[in-house]
Each structure stands twice: as C-alpha cells, then as structure tokens.
XYZ file of C-alpha atoms in Angstrom:
62
model
C 136.327 -78.245 -131.505
C 135.112 -75.920 -128.404
C 135.253 -78.825 -126.314
C 139.025 -79.679 -126.907
C 140.069 -76.476 -126.142
C 138.280 -76.210 -122.692
C 139.893 -79.211 -121.595
C 143.364 -78.265 -122.709
C 143.461 -81.121 -125.195
C 145.046 -81.428 -128.956
C 143.015 -82.384 -132.168
C 146.799 -84.155 -131.833
C 146.776 -86.262 -128.740
C 142.985 -87.476 -130.068
C 144.133 -89.124 -133.062
C 146.877 -90.420 -130.896
C 144.671 -92.365 -128.851
C 143.102 -93.211 -131.612
C 145.562 -95.052 -133.511
C 146.630 -96.482 -129.967
C 143.438 -98.679 -129.398
C 143.601 -100.030 -133.397
C 141.558 -97.411 -135.423
C 142.525 -96.865 -138.998
C 139.275 -94.804 -139.674
C 136.758 -91.857 -137.324
C 133.737 -92.599 -138.980
C 134.324 -96.694 -137.694
C 134.442 -95.254 -133.934
C 130.798 -93.861 -131.743
C 132.734 -91.190 -129.807
C 136.056 -90.423 -127.470
C 135.267 -89.948 -124.273
C 136.881 -88.190 -121.138
C 136.514 -90.420 -118.498
C 136.390 -88.310 -114.588
C 140.071 -89.644 -114.619
C 141.136 -87.693 -117.172
C 142.029 -90.708 -118.992
C 139.951 -91.281 -122.905
C 137.786 -94.175 -123.898
C 136.830 -95.313 -127.508
C 133.588 -96.227 -127.874
C 133.433 -98.528 -131.209
C 129.833 -98.957 -131.290
C 126.739 -97.323 -128.970
C 124.663 -94.379 -128.908
C 123.681 -92.022 -126.324
C 119.767 -93.210 -125.354
C 119.654 -97.235 -125.180
C 119.863 -98.314 -122.181
C 122.780 -101.023 -122.696
C 124.721 -98.374 -124.622
C 128.012 -97.523 -122.726
C 127.664 -93.952 -124.026
C 124.607 -93.627 -122.108
C 124.402 -90.678 -119.254
C 127.471 -89.300 -121.781
C 126.988 -85.214 -122.549
C 126.995 -85.247 -126.242
C 129.151 -81.852 -127.012
C 129.708 -80.661 -130.552
C-alpha cells in the first residue's frame, strides 16, 4: 500500500483497472505494473526471474 501512496494511486483506482481488464479475482493475476508513461498493465502470467516473462526486470514492491 505504501507504493500506491507514493504514486498517489488509490486501491479503488487499481480495482477499477482490474475490472476494465476483465479480472474477476485478484488471485488470477500475477502483477499490476505502472508503466513509465503512467498507464497500468495487468499481467496475468509470469514471474520476475524468467527471461521469457513479461515481468523480467520489474521491481517487486511489497
């Protein structure tokens, strides 16, 4: 939640992004990434260490 506060993004905004991407359960996604242009990308599969993952190089924030 601290990362959301830092970027001035609310939980409601993230949930809205998830809904607009057809996500019905948070458990079904791997990550929501705030891109350098300020837009969000919902990643349904992948991991931070696999070279063929769309999440390769993304910093994990707990």
